[in-house]
């Protein structure tokens, strides 16, 4: 028997309509190339969204067309999110930090019809435009006045593109399973793969992301996503903030610039922010060097890679509580979230620290299990470590125009490529990426645990552990560190510091000091590049 409730589709249009009626006055503050502090309301934003939708329709764009963005976090990118998806097209956010060959591959693979780009990416598109057969035109996200000189074909400035358009638009009735946006993984192995989100997956993900024991968003919050809108929809905040009515602060290209971030936090009273560990390291360094404070900032989410306890403690010294989240592009990205419970608050400091570095519990909507090499489920005892599989309405079921088999098994579980354990309360601990696990003498060593332990040393700025080939043990761990600002660490003292903190046979065979550790386009340590760099290394 069917229920008798209305069959209203879950669409991004419904988020927009709600925000445009109930939260018209909530603000969006942005840093752009042409304005260091642009400020307007959701009401203003959605008026321009309707103008943009008219401009897209006049350009001949129809349902299902892919439209690429190469842009930082700001209000024009926000307008694209809504105009493109709500008009039935697909907002394809492209990560400008990828290698040019990857960007070219992605634009061609998606067959994007138009590219909307920030002024600084004009030279990149100029040299690529003749190899992008599907792209009919370019729109530079700026005004006529600030338009850079260029030789892009069929190129417009954004303000003129939308300026003369009516601010009334008849939004199409969409099916909730229609595609809304597209994001490619950063392709650390093989070509980048397209994850095609739907309206339904986006709405459900936004709802759950805003829940009290997740981001706990309210209309009174001021949210600053320092996670890029070009990668996994700024972890969903571009949708959940309007849904709830929170003020949004968008830092533009200045995402790793401590000074700009601190200025924005203090001027706009940001109390909630999201970013990868590298961002928080930059913020903490800036606060320590400048002596400035960020009194309004109470909570940040840290995810995207393992989070060292020392970083969480450094943030806490500045009055900021860090919550760990785990997820991936293929999961929109939210999978689990580590929130402070009353039980945790009653625990000893040491117990709290042991719990808070874990990846948290899976949120409602995402199911998780760990399996062994034969795909048999392992117990949720907090000890057994296996391959982590997930399923849920915002987990991808296959890649866009996939050339390779998807990572979904016949029972509908997605292989995350992460190794993890889960305890009796559902608490998830990520031990490694499968491809980063170090296999030593038939046993596995968790590079994440070693990195976490070594980051507590005051002379260590950044650390990575990789496996290097070893005749007897197959692989042994090698520790690579960037010294903390002004420090000159002693390699042997660093290794000695690890004694008693990790199993003795996990102690790396050597510690190497470097000026820089390579990072991926999403700001994570690139272990693939490090392994390449040290492939011939033999400890003395
Ligand atoms: P890509 O960088 O290839 O686009 P994602 O951004 O989707 O990939 O990254 C997903 C991966 O990041 C996860 O599979 C996991 O390995 C890692 N990751 C994300 N959050 C955490 C976390 N809290 N702890 C450890 N690893 C994490």
Tab-separated table of N, CA and C and ligand atoms in Angstrom, residues 184-188 231-232 302-307 324-330 359 416-418 430 432-433 448 520 522 524, ligand 1:
chain	number	residue	atom	x	y	z
A	184	UNK	N	35.258	15.796	-10.351
A	184	UNK	CA	36.179	14.688	-10.634
A	184	UNK	C	37.108	14.472	-9.444
A	185	UNK	N	37.412	13.212	-9.182
A	185	UNK	CA	38.400	12.910	-8.142
A	185	UNK	C	39.755	13.397	-8.653
A	186	UNK	N	40.701	13.545	-7.724
A	186	UNK	CA	41.941	14.167	-8.187
A	186	UNK	C	42.849	13.209	-8.956
A	187	UNK	N	42.422	11.974	-9.103
A	187	UNK	CA	43.124	11.074	-10.006
A	187	UNK	C	44.547	10.747	-9.596
A	188	UNK	N	44.720	10.392	-8.312
A	188	UNK	CA	46.069	10.041	-7.885
A	188	UNK	C	46.495	8.722	-8.528
A	231	UNK	N	35.828	21.693	-5.140
A	231	UNK	CA	36.042	20.279	-4.805
A	231	UNK	C	34.985	19.803	-3.803
A	232	UNK	N	34.096	18.948	-4.274
A	232	UNK	CA	33.021	18.367	-3.453
A	232	UNK	C	32.175	19.462	-2.781
A	302	UNK	N	37.748	19.417	10.634
A	302	UNK	CA	38.987	19.057	9.960
A	302	UNK	C	38.771	17.697	9.315
A	303	UNK	N	39.090	17.598	8.049
A	303	UNK	CA	38.923	16.312	7.367
A	303	UNK	C	39.739	16.320	6.103
A	304	UNK	N	39.516	15.311	5.292
A	304	UNK	CA	40.237	15.237	4.025
A	304	UNK	C	41.507	14.427	4.147
A	305	UNK	N	42.097	14.422	5.322
A	305	UNK	CA	43.201	13.508	5.614
A	305	UNK	C	43.310	13.396	7.133
A	306	UNK	N	44.181	12.497	7.582
A	306	UNK	CA	44.272	12.252	9.028
A	306	UNK	C	44.655	13.546	9.749
A	307	UNK	N	44.140	13.696	10.952
A	307	UNK	CA	44.334	14.944	11.682
A	307	UNK	C	45.205	14.673	12.903
A	324	UNK	N	36.705	16.122	13.948
A	324	UNK	CA	37.189	15.381	12.775
A	324	UNK	C	35.994	14.863	11.969
A	325	UNK	N	36.089	15.004	10.654
A	325	UNK	CA	35.092	14.388	9.772
A	325	UNK	C	35.827	13.522	8.767
A	326	UNK	N	35.172	12.498	8.310
A	326	UNK	CA	35.751	11.637	7.282
A	326	UNK	C	34.766	11.530	6.114
A	327	UNK	N	35.307	11.534	4.916
A	327	UNK	CA	34.442	11.351	3.751
A	327	UNK	C	35.281	11.339	2.498
A	328	UNK	N	34.624	11.362	1.374
A	328	UNK	CA	35.348	11.390	0.116
A	328	UNK	C	34.478	11.956	-1.002
A	329	UNK	N	35.108	12.339	-2.107
A	329	UNK	CA	34.392	12.915	-3.246
A	329	UNK	C	33.186	12.047	-3.603
A	330	UNK	N	33.406	10.747	-3.617
A	330	UNK	CA	32.347	9.810	-4.020
A	330	UNK	C	31.208	9.763	-3.002
A	359	UNK	N	37.755	9.122	13.478
A	359	UNK	CA	36.996	9.742	12.375
A	359	UNK	C	35.512	9.931	12.713
A	416	UNK	N	35.826	2.057	-0.438
A	416	UNK	CA	36.400	3.389	-0.223
A	416	UNK	C	37.909	3.440	-0.474
A	417	UNK	N	38.555	2.265	-0.478
A	417	UNK	CA	40.018	2.264	-0.619
A	417	UNK	C	40.708	2.645	0.685
A	418	UNK	N	39.957	2.745	1.767
A	418	UNK	CA	40.536	3.052	3.078
A	418	UNK	C	40.559	1.794	3.945
A	430	UNK	N	40.361	5.458	10.920
A	430	UNK	CA	40.991	5.205	9.615
A	430	UNK	C	42.458	4.894	9.896
A	432	UNK	N	44.699	3.765	7.318
A	432	UNK	CA	45.508	4.117	6.152
A	432	UNK	C	44.665	4.069	4.893
A	433	UNK	N	45.234	4.613	3.792
A	433	UNK	CA	44.717	4.295	2.462
A	433	UNK	C	45.282	2.911	2.143
A	448	UNK	N	49.495	6.536	9.341
A	448	UNK	CA	48.756	7.621	10.018
A	448	UNK	C	49.112	7.667	11.504
A	520	UNK	N	48.851	17.158	-2.964
A	520	UNK	CA	47.962	16.937	-4.114
A	520	UNK	C	47.173	18.216	-4.375
A	522	UNK	N	44.259	18.724	-3.826
A	522	UNK	CA	43.281	19.028	-2.774
A	522	UNK	C	43.980	19.306	-1.446
A	524	UNK	N	46.380	17.634	0.123
A	524	UNK	CA	46.826	16.514	0.965
A	524	UNK	C	48.250	16.127	0.619
B	1	LIG	P1	40.704	13.038	-3.799
B	1	LIG	O1	41.720	13.862	-3.030
B	1	LIG	O2	41.314	11.935	-4.607
B	1	LIG	O3	39.647	13.794	-4.498
B	1	LIG	P2	38.966	12.797	-1.658
B	1	LIG	O4	39.097	14.264	-1.456
B	1	LIG	O5	37.678	12.237	-2.021
B	1	LIG	O6	39.972	12.288	-2.703
B	1	LIG	O7	39.589	12.094	-0.416
B	1	LIG	C1	39.039	10.985	0.216
B	1	LIG	C2	40.050	10.306	1.083
B	1	LIG	O8	40.647	11.214	2.011
B	1	LIG	C3	39.454	9.246	1.953
B	1	LIG	O9	39.234	8.056	1.246
B	1	LIG	C4	40.519	9.108	3.043
B	1	LIG	O10	41.593	8.312	2.632
B	1	LIG	C5	41.010	10.514	3.198
B	1	LIG	N1	40.356	11.122	4.359
B	1	LIG	C6	39.319	11.959	4.376
B	1	LIG	N2	39.004	12.318	5.639
B	1	LIG	C7	39.880	11.680	6.461
B	1	LIG	C8	40.078	11.606	7.879
B	1	LIG	N3	39.323	12.291	8.730
B	1	LIG	N4	41.073	10.804	8.339
B	1	LIG	C9	41.857	10.101	7.503
B	1	LIG	N5	41.720	10.128	6.163
B	1	LIG	C10	40.751	10.906	5.642
